[in-house]
């Protein structure tokens, strides 16, 4: 590891630490219905939205109504996007003349679900498939709304802890509107302009056709990139305007834009920990979650960075110079951009999978086995290390419920968290959310590996459309990562696996839906149950949840639960691959079409 | 082979089906 690399990671963390309180305090005021500095400008617009949509902003919802509103809103958005993609040829802002038939029904389903669930798994090639209208109205709008829905859900779960003897947890439509108008749109406006200053493009013109120095012709894709790029990171969405995502120079032109993009991913999720503390009237509780998240974050970074900087020992044995020098990055640079190097690629990979972002600036498939395992584990833990906007916080609160429950079992006391007794209902709901996630990842991945359908069936048409490019444990990692990414609503691709067939598009689409909604619903149910409870006074037997002991315990629960659930699968994938690599065994590139 | 309209209908239906199941799941979680 280099001193510049370490400095970059430290600087990143210090900036996030500094932004957590102001961003979190702003969100706490916003969602508690207090006045913010943006009210003079945004409040009239907010009122207009309520008027048009017939929303009574003073009306509160029972948790079932809150969840019903979330489901109805998401269903409508997904169906609208499906329609836009299928008829894009008839819609404006389409200078390349892309037709709707480029979107097969299964691909349109997969993509609509992907953006509607904040996953942004992209099995299509945006610059060769999607019109500007489809990208902006069909996809980028979801970047705002799905992120806002995640924030709204997290705030509703927090209200479960902060309210006493209440039958409601807020109003979904109000939370959604406020998250979008006061938070995501203003931040995205500023971020997009900063990205434009770095060279990120923003236009509506047709693609450029240029002659290369060798005399050939090349098409250079254009489009409104900066506006999508900003919310892609801030909303932890991750869907690239171009296929290469944040490795593309028009999306992520400079090392500075790269540093900003990583900051954008964490700024809202980190701020939400402080929002949580403010709303439960004890900011130490928020900082305790922040500390637990930070410990797991650093653990991930300091596995990936050294693993990538060490590179592949088999190349060292062949005499390849892999040390970092003034003229080369050293280590494992396969699949990484030269302008970013190893530390910025390692940091990006960890942050994008700690959060449910899924944007990539390097190809995770080309990482060393341990370097590639960390992003996968981050997703499998539920992306609670700061996490997706909202999703990270409610995921971490799920672990907190389990942590106090297990601690309560050990000492024989009824567990409490933030003055609320954690009883049968909350534990059932937390376990349901946890099991749904694990079952979807493991069962779908197992099915993806073993199910071989007839080549002539509609569900698996002829041709090399579904490919695993590696055999052995690396091939298993590719499939396991794909379903982890889908279920975890991350959307990053390990690479190496191409699954644009009806079978994979359908099963991945369902994995995304299950991972999003069947995890959110039990947590909203737990919030509804908690909101109805009275506060229990602190006693000598109360387990303090703002100290180092609880932070350590919470980290332990996260890692132990994750390890117990996914360790066997990881042993068959990246862990065995690591030992085999050190023993000199590498896995060949499969000829496309051999596997499907 | 299914034609495009039938496939569109299939994917719309399985999307709606998921949300119907999700709503039943809400009711189930409320009673659990």
XYZ file of C-alpha atoms in Angstrom:
628
model
C 0.000 0.000 0.000
C 1.231 3.510 -0.743
C 1.106 6.522 1.550
C -0.903 8.440 -1.071
C -3.408 5.612 -1.228
C -3.798 5.494 2.547
C -4.082 9.283 2.698
C -6.849 9.220 0.106
C -8.867 6.673 2.092
C -8.341 8.599 5.342
C -9.314 11.907 3.735
C -12.450 10.311 2.320
C -13.504 9.082 5.740
C -12.765 12.397 7.465
C -14.904 14.298 4.945
C -17.781 11.849 5.437
C -17.395 12.224 9.201
C -17.508 16.019 8.888
C -20.615 15.942 6.654
C -22.594 13.471 8.768
C -23.833 15.928 11.371
C -24.929 18.829 9.100
C -26.583 16.544 6.538
C -28.177 14.425 9.262
C -29.454 17.441 11.191
C -31.002 18.832 7.998
C -32.804 15.558 7.312
C -34.015 15.322 10.916
C -35.583 18.802 10.671
C -37.055 17.972 7.283
C -38.721 14.723 8.323
C -39.901 16.068 11.664
C -41.784 18.710 9.686
C -39.661 21.640 10.867
C -38.632 24.576 8.704
C -35.319 24.341 6.813
C -33.295 26.914 4.866
C -34.801 25.538 1.630
C -38.399 26.144 2.674
C -38.740 29.640 1.132
C -37.980 28.162 -2.298
C -39.264 24.608 -2.116
C -42.326 24.838 0.154
C -44.616 26.342 -2.531
C -43.617 23.529 -4.878
C -44.265 20.950 -2.165
C -47.742 22.393 -1.559
C -48.423 22.267 -5.299
C -47.468 18.584 -5.447
C -49.850 17.782 -2.575
C -52.612 19.739 -4.269
C -52.165 18.003 -7.630
C -51.925 14.567 -6.026
C -54.705 15.193 -3.458
C -52.413 14.414 -0.536
C -53.377 15.575 2.940
C -49.996 16.253 4.495
C -51.397 16.215 8.022
C -52.869 12.729 7.660
C -50.861 9.925 9.251
C -50.780 6.302 8.102
C -50.884 2.985 9.940
C -47.875 0.867 8.919
C -50.005 -1.303 6.617
C -51.216 1.801 4.750
C -47.665 3.103 4.606
C -46.485 -0.212 3.091
C -49.503 -0.289 0.755
C -48.674 3.187 -0.533
C -45.055 2.135 -1.091
C -46.162 -0.940 -3.035
C -48.724 0.941 -5.133
C -46.247 3.683 -6.001
C -43.539 1.175 -6.944
C -45.881 -0.951 -9.065
C -47.081 2.085 -11.016
C -43.489 3.242 -11.614
C -42.320 -0.163 -12.800
C -45.233 -0.593 -15.224
C -44.739 2.929 -16.607
C -41.049 2.283 -17.207
C -41.836 -1.029 -18.897
C -44.169 0.817 -21.259
C -41.656 3.597 -21.986
C -38.931 1.110 -22.856
C -41.194 -0.940 -25.099
C -42.474 2.056 -27.072
C -39.361 4.255 -26.995
C -39.315 4.417 -30.801
C -42.509 6.508 -30.714
C -41.230 8.900 -28.045
C -39.132 12.105 -28.366
C -35.445 12.751 -27.546
C -34.273 9.829 -29.634
C -31.696 11.176 -32.121
C -30.260 7.708 -32.739
C -33.703 6.339 -33.586
C -33.571 3.438 -31.119
C -36.681 1.279 -31.486
C -38.746 -0.353 -28.777
C -37.990 -3.777 -30.216
C -34.436 -3.447 -28.900
C -36.075 -4.099 -25.549
C -37.352 -7.642 -25.528
C -40.183 -8.094 -23.008
C -37.976 -9.956 -20.532
C -35.225 -7.324 -20.804
C -37.751 -4.500 -20.332
C -39.180 -6.320 -17.290
C -35.725 -6.827 -15.811
C -34.730 -3.196 -16.384
C -37.995 -1.676 -15.150
C -37.839 -3.757 -11.973
C -34.146 -3.018 -11.635
C -34.656 0.748 -11.560
C -37.937 0.567 -9.626
C -36.196 -1.306 -6.816
C -33.118 0.959 -6.676
C -31.018 -1.945 -7.969
C -29.990 -0.659 -11.384
C -28.689 -3.995 -12.580
C -27.958 -3.348 -16.256
C -28.033 -6.294 -18.572
C -28.515 -3.943 -21.534
C -25.996 -1.598 -23.155
C -27.407 1.894 -22.578
C -25.649 3.706 -25.421
C -26.720 1.059 -27.924
C -30.256 0.510 -26.660
C -31.865 3.375 -24.778
C -33.093 6.721 -26.116
C -32.450 9.880 -24.102
C -36.147 9.954 -23.196
C -36.022 6.364 -21.936
C -32.887 7.109 -19.930
C -34.271 10.310 -18.401
C -37.975 9.640 -17.902
C -37.964 5.873 -17.755
C -34.824 5.297 -15.738
C -33.378 8.426 -14.097
C -36.742 9.385 -12.566
C -36.561 6.093 -10.682
C -33.139 7.137 -9.426
C -34.947 9.874 -7.505
C -38.135 8.087 -6.574
C -36.681 4.728 -5.544
C -34.057 6.498 -3.443
C -36.741 8.691 -1.875
C -38.854 5.596 -1.154
C -35.866 4.019 0.625
C -35.331 7.148 2.717
C -39.049 7.311 3.520
C -39.027 3.695 4.701
C -35.987 4.304 6.916
C -37.623 7.369 8.455
C -40.809 5.376 9.084
C -38.778 2.659 10.846
C -37.030 5.315 12.964
C -40.439 6.729 13.943
C -41.271 3.277 15.253
C -38.527 3.758 17.829
C -39.125 7.444 18.505
C -42.908 7.436 18.973
C -44.772 6.308 22.063
C -48.175 4.650 22.084
C -48.747 5.753 18.491
C -50.769 3.954 15.851
C -49.057 5.564 12.860
C -45.548 5.878 11.458
C -45.920 8.933 9.187
C -47.277 9.524 5.719
C -45.490 7.809 2.821
C -46.493 10.414 0.244
C -45.248 13.287 2.390
C -41.941 11.562 3.196
C -41.457 10.670 -0.471
C -42.156 14.224 -1.621
C -39.907 15.827 0.973
C -37.006 13.459 0.325
C -37.226 14.213 -3.384
C -37.836 17.970 -3.343
C -35.706 19.091 -0.399
C -32.895 16.598 -0.507
C -32.290 14.664 -3.706
C -33.087 17.293 -6.331
C -31.095 20.172 -4.743
C -28.084 17.961 -4.014
C -28.208 16.486 -7.521
C -28.348 19.929 -9.128
C -25.181 21.020 -7.358
C -23.434 17.686 -7.897
C -24.283 17.625 -11.619
C -22.787 21.097 -12.126
C -19.601 20.089 -10.305
C -19.342 16.979 -12.484
C -19.822 19.089 -15.619
C -16.929 21.274 -14.448
C -14.780 18.131 -14.448
C -15.707 17.199 -18.017
C -18.817 15.081 -17.542
C -20.935 15.652 -20.674
C -24.514 16.996 -20.736
C -26.183 17.346 -24.141
C -29.013 16.025 -26.304
C -27.247 15.731 -29.621
C -26.803 12.691 -31.833
C -23.697 10.569 -31.446
C -20.447 11.932 -32.941
C -18.876 10.078 -35.821
C -15.140 10.634 -36.021
C -12.235 9.352 -38.098
C -9.514 7.703 -36.074
C -5.776 8.246 -36.625
C -5.628 4.837 -38.270
C -8.274 5.901 -40.753
C -11.152 3.939 -39.278
C -14.536 5.326 -38.227
C -15.654 5.530 -34.615
C -18.951 6.466 -33.036
C -18.728 8.409 -29.779
C -21.886 8.231 -27.705
C -23.299 11.464 -26.248
C -26.206 12.392 -23.998
C -27.422 14.028 -20.784
C -24.913 12.230 -18.607
C -24.041 14.595 -15.744
C -27.655 14.948 -14.595
C -28.008 11.185 -14.373
C -24.555 10.705 -12.902
C -25.231 12.939 -9.905
C -28.367 11.159 -8.728
C -26.861 7.811 -9.686
C -24.346 8.288 -6.881
C -26.359 10.380 -4.396
C -29.335 8.028 -4.585
C -27.039 4.966 -4.365
C -28.604 3.772 -7.602
C -25.578 2.956 -9.706
C -27.082 2.619 -13.177
C -24.588 4.038 -15.643
C -25.498 6.251 -18.571
C -22.905 4.230 -20.482
C -22.172 0.533 -20.249
C -18.729 1.080 -18.706
C -20.394 3.000 -15.876
C -18.012 5.143 -13.793
C -15.028 3.753 -15.685
C -16.244 5.725 -18.741
C -14.403 9.044 -19.160
C -17.655 10.915 -19.931
C -19.205 9.684 -16.668
C -16.153 9.973 -14.457
C -13.512 12.071 -16.178
C -10.898 12.819 -13.523
C -9.490 11.469 -10.249
C -11.228 14.428 -8.551
C -14.616 13.538 -10.056
C -13.956 9.979 -8.931
C -13.273 11.127 -5.362
C -16.457 13.206 -5.402
C -18.508 10.297 -6.691
C -17.387 8.088 -3.818
C -18.292 10.860 -1.384
C -21.713 11.257 -3.007
C -22.464 7.577 -2.336
C -21.951 7.810 1.430
C -23.095 11.338 2.226
C -26.820 10.649 2.712
C -26.515 7.171 4.309
C -23.926 8.489 6.785
C -26.098 11.528 7.513
C -29.063 9.263 8.216
C -27.272 7.790 11.239
C -27.249 11.268 12.787
C -30.866 11.803 11.703
C -31.708 8.612 13.569
C -29.980 9.882 16.716
C -31.761 13.233 16.509
C -35.161 11.655 15.989
C -34.790 9.271 18.955
C -33.535 12.225 21.032
C -30.129 10.689 21.730
C -27.477 11.424 19.128
C -25.105 8.967 20.832
C -27.308 6.169 19.460
C -26.734 7.455 15.937
C -22.994 7.738 16.463
C -22.938 4.171 17.796
C -24.402 2.950 14.488
C -21.947 5.205 12.622
C -19.055 3.650 14.575
C -20.205 0.091 13.856
C -20.561 0.908 10.156
C -17.113 2.555 10.104
C -15.412 -0.489 11.645
C -16.802 -2.829 8.986
C -16.030 -0.256 6.275
C -12.348 -0.071 7.258
C -12.173 -3.848 7.567
C -13.372 -4.125 3.958
C -11.066 -1.452 2.564
C -8.055 -2.929 4.292
C -8.683 -6.342 2.813
C -9.326 -5.165 -0.743
C -6.563 -2.569 -1.003
C -3.670 -4.824 0.163
C -5.041 -7.759 -1.849
C -5.106 -5.672 -5.031
C -1.779 -4.011 -4.346
C -0.165 -7.428 -3.778
C -1.457 -8.666 -7.114
C -1.241 -12.185 -8.452
C 1.725 -14.156 -7.058
C 1.834 -16.296 -10.198
C 2.761 -13.242 -12.240
C 5.473 -12.343 -9.710
C 6.932 -15.829 -10.128
C 7.139 -15.189 -13.870
C 9.279 -12.131 -13.198
C 6.614 -9.475 -13.718
C 7.462 -6.320 -11.750
C 4.451 -5.731 -9.496
C 5.788 -3.194 -6.991
C 4.348 0.327 -6.957
C 6.889 2.798 -8.327
C 6.843 6.403 -9.522
C 5.928 5.218 -13.010
C 3.518 2.334 -12.364
C 0.737 1.435 -9.958
C 2.060 -2.095 -9.453
C -0.190 -4.815 -8.049
C -3.226 -6.055 -9.909
C -4.200 -3.417 -12.481
C -6.277 -5.753 -14.648
C -9.760 -4.257 -15.076
C -8.795 -0.951 -13.479
C -8.511 2.505 -15.002
C -4.963 3.861 -15.131
C -6.198 7.334 -14.197
C -7.664 6.022 -10.934
C -5.118 3.377 -9.916
C -5.457 0.766 -7.198
C -6.451 2.723 -4.049
C -9.229 4.692 -5.761
C -10.513 1.521 -7.411
C -10.390 -0.450 -4.159
C -12.115 2.360 -2.253
C -14.792 2.687 -4.936
C -15.457 -1.069 -4.976
C -15.865 -1.200 -1.197
C -18.012 1.920 -0.949
C -20.300 1.001 -3.835
C -21.065 -2.376 -2.222
C -21.162 -1.124 1.366
C -23.945 1.056 0.039
C -26.442 -0.441 -2.383
C -25.020 1.764 -5.133
C -23.571 -0.631 -7.636
C -21.749 1.921 -9.766
C -18.313 0.640 -10.674
C -15.090 2.286 -11.804
C -13.250 -1.026 -12.162
C -14.244 -4.574 -13.013
C -14.740 -6.556 -9.814
C -14.399 -9.805 -11.767
C -10.754 -8.927 -12.397
C -9.941 -8.380 -8.725
C -7.894 -10.968 -6.853
C -10.092 -13.630 -5.187
C -10.038 -11.938 -1.769
C -10.334 -8.465 -3.305
C -13.422 -9.616 -5.210
C -14.863 -11.457 -2.219
C -15.199 -8.310 -0.086
C -17.660 -6.512 -2.391
C -19.704 -9.715 -2.544
C -19.693 -10.098 1.256
C -20.640 -6.439 1.684
C -23.747 -7.057 -0.405
C -24.563 -10.324 1.354
C -24.408 -8.663 4.775
C -27.380 -6.603 3.605
C -25.464 -3.459 2.586
C -25.685 -2.036 6.073
C -22.240 -0.416 6.098
C -23.724 3.060 5.693
C -25.742 1.254 3.063
C -28.164 2.413 0.438
C -30.042 5.639 1.077
C -32.467 4.543 3.762
C -31.907 0.855 3.120
C -28.633 0.915 5.036
C -30.216 2.424 8.127
C -33.241 0.148 8.297
C -30.979 -2.838 7.589
C -28.691 -1.818 10.432
C -31.677 -1.365 12.755
C -32.690 -4.930 11.870
C -29.246 -6.079 13.067
C -29.592 -3.897 16.180
C -32.858 -5.656 17.063
C -31.152 -9.024 16.646
C -28.114 -7.860 18.636
C -30.125 -6.775 21.677
C -32.257 -9.910 21.407
C -29.213 -12.207 21.445
C -27.646 -10.177 24.274
C -30.946 -10.471 26.187
C -30.934 -14.252 25.717
C -27.441 -14.443 27.153
C -28.298 -12.661 30.391
C -31.899 -13.820 30.668
C -33.545 -10.393 30.432
C -36.200 -9.063 28.106
C -34.225 -7.107 25.518
C -34.767 -3.375 25.148
C -33.624 -0.956 22.480
C -34.074 2.797 22.810
C -36.520 2.328 25.648
C -38.725 -0.117 23.751
C -39.063 -3.755 24.733
C -38.003 -6.009 21.873
C -40.515 -8.828 21.943
C -41.680 -11.725 19.842
C -43.134 -9.638 17.022
C -40.028 -7.511 16.405
C -37.687 -10.497 16.478
C -39.935 -12.476 14.128
C -40.000 -9.576 11.681
C -36.226 -9.035 11.853
C -35.614 -12.740 11.260
C -38.087 -12.782 8.386
C -36.249 -9.898 6.701
C -32.925 -11.623 7.262
C -34.044 -15.021 5.985
C -35.766 -13.635 2.904
C -32.509 -11.998 1.829
C -30.402 -15.108 2.367
C -32.938 -17.489 0.822
C -33.281 -15.395 -2.314
C -29.514 -15.120 -2.854
C -28.637 -18.733 -2.181
C -31.624 -20.455 -3.802
C -31.607 -18.344 -6.962
C -27.807 -18.658 -7.323
C -28.022 -22.424 -6.871
C -30.831 -22.541 -9.428
C -28.860 -20.387 -11.856
C -25.941 -22.790 -11.647
C -27.761 -26.110 -11.867
C -30.868 -25.452 -13.937
C -30.236 -26.127 -17.594
C -33.275 -25.586 -19.748
C -33.762 -26.823 -23.254
C -31.899 -24.679 -25.774
C -34.977 -24.420 -27.932
C -37.310 -23.290 -25.162
C -38.474 -19.686 -25.140
C -37.083 -19.285 -21.633
C -33.582 -20.188 -22.911
C -33.370 -19.433 -26.635
C -30.554 -20.644 -28.884
C -27.400 -18.548 -29.060
C -24.684 -17.535 -26.670
C -26.780 -15.015 -24.780
C -26.026 -16.360 -21.304
C -22.386 -16.880 -20.589
C -20.200 -17.647 -17.609
C -16.729 -16.762 -18.806
C -14.828 -18.714 -16.167
C -15.061 -22.244 -14.864
C -14.304 -23.564 -11.389
C -14.780 -21.474 -8.243
C -14.509 -18.214 -10.168
C -17.526 -19.196 -12.267
C -19.470 -19.920 -9.062
C -18.441 -16.503 -7.720
C -19.773 -14.853 -10.879
C -23.189 -16.453 -10.457
C -23.309 -15.955 -6.677
C -22.348 -12.308 -7.074
C -25.066 -11.768 -9.708
C -27.901 -12.975 -7.480
C -26.376 -11.289 -4.419
C -26.300 -8.039 -6.368
C -29.889 -8.479 -7.556
C -31.354 -9.470 -4.189
C -29.312 -6.863 -2.332
C -30.532 -4.219 -4.813
C -26.912 -3.327 -5.473
C -26.787 -3.716 -9.232
C -23.047 -3.923 -9.685
C -21.894 -6.723 -11.924
C -18.983 -8.945 -11.038
C -18.507 -9.192 -14.766
C -17.861 -12.439 -16.537
C -21.514 -13.391 -16.313
C -23.825 -12.269 -19.067
C -27.406 -13.253 -18.490
C -29.621 -11.572 -21.050
C -32.011 -14.487 -21.503
C -35.647 -14.762 -20.434
C -34.655 -17.209 -17.691
C -32.053 -14.973 -16.104
C -33.937 -11.724 -16.719
C -37.033 -13.147 -15.036
C -35.334 -14.798 -12.063
C -33.055 -11.800 -11.481
C -36.070 -9.497 -11.703
C -37.885 -11.510 -9.061
C -34.752 -11.595 -6.891
C -34.709 -7.779 -7.004
C -38.391 -7.528 -6.066
C -37.994 -10.007 -3.213
C -34.841 -8.335 -1.895
C -36.476 -4.924 -1.929
C -40.047 -5.318 -0.795
C -40.097 -8.557 1.159
C -37.315 -7.129 3.315
C -38.881 -3.668 3.714
C -42.320 -4.939 4.735
C -41.329 -6.871 7.887
C -39.232 -3.918 9.027
C -42.203 -1.587 8.571
C -44.261 -4.131 10.519
C -41.689 -4.048 13.325
C -41.832 -0.228 13.238
C -45.623 -0.305 13.500
C -45.406 -2.635 16.478
C -42.692 -0.568 18.197
C -44.569 2.714 17.685
C -47.512 1.327 19.680
C -45.333 0.549 22.702
C -44.684 2.697 25.735
C -41.185 3.701 26.755
C -39.545 1.578 29.430
C -37.505 3.586 31.941
C -33.769 2.937 31.956
C -32.778 0.647 34.832
C -29.582 -0.923 36.138
C -30.295 -3.946 33.955
C -30.670 -1.990 30.711
C -27.991 -2.796 28.118
C -26.559 0.594 27.061
C -26.684 0.806 23.274
C -24.530 3.886 22.810
C -21.203 2.563 24.104
C -18.215 0.673 22.755
C -19.526 -2.659 24.071
C -22.705 -2.421 22.016
C -20.780 -1.259 18.938
C -18.447 -4.256 19.212
C -21.384 -6.585 19.838
C -23.304 -5.210 16.844
C -20.302 -5.673 14.551
C -19.946 -9.218 15.880
C -23.592 -10.023 15.177
C -23.343 -8.626 11.637
C -20.246 -10.654 10.855
C -21.358 -13.849 12.612
C -24.819 -13.862 11.020
C -23.257 -13.127 7.624
C -20.556 -15.733 8.115
C -22.982 -18.425 9.197
C -25.259 -17.763 6.250
C -22.847 -17.332 3.385
C -19.548 -18.866 4.529
C -20.141 -22.267 2.891
C -20.900 -20.642 -0.473
C -17.922 -18.300 -0.146
C -15.673 -21.276 0.656
C -16.631 -22.871 -2.646
C -16.031 -19.609 -4.524
C -13.478 -16.922 -3.680
C -11.867 -18.574 -0.642
C -10.899 -21.793 -2.401
C -9.895 -19.739 -5.446
C -7.525 -17.716 -3.258
C -5.768 -20.826 -1.958
C -5.639 -22.386 -5.414
C -4.179 -19.161 -6.834
C -1.433 -19.236 -4.219
C -0.837 -22.866 -5.193
C -0.379 -21.859 -8.831
C -3.802 -22.908 -10.167
C -5.701 -20.386 -12.273
C -9.008 -20.794 -14.093
C -9.281 -20.520 -17.814
C -11.514 -18.265 -19.823
C -14.371 -20.295 -21.230
C -15.180 -20.036 -24.884
C -18.440 -18.030 -25.132
C -21.359 -20.272 -25.817
C -19.988 -23.369 -24.133
C -22.057 -22.666 -21.038
C -25.564 -21.383 -21.048
C -43.296 -19.527 -29.463
C -45.113 -16.749 -27.719
C -45.667 -13.575 -29.684
C -44.596 -10.163 -28.380
C -48.017 -9.130 -27.078
C -48.411 -12.370 -25.150
C -44.943 -11.897 -23.678
C -45.765 -8.315 -22.700
C -48.914 -9.540 -21.018
C -46.969 -12.280 -19.244
C -44.421 -9.868 -17.760
C -47.057 -7.328 -16.755
C -49.009 -10.116 -15.082
C -46.061 -11.523 -13.151
C -45.181 -8.002 -11.997
C -48.713 -7.399 -10.757
C -48.731 -10.895 -9.243
C -45.663 -10.093 -7.182
C -47.291 -6.969 -5.760
C -50.482 -8.880 -4.966
C -48.343 -11.403 -3.076
C -46.490 -8.545 -1.383
C -49.792 -7.074 -0.195
C -50.819 -10.472 1.191
C -47.430 -10.527 2.906
C -48.250 -7.136 4.481
C -51.498 -8.541 5.840
C -49.683 -11.645 7.056
C -47.006 -9.617 8.832
C -49.733 -7.538 10.485
C -51.367 -10.637 11.912
C -48.168 -12.513 12.843
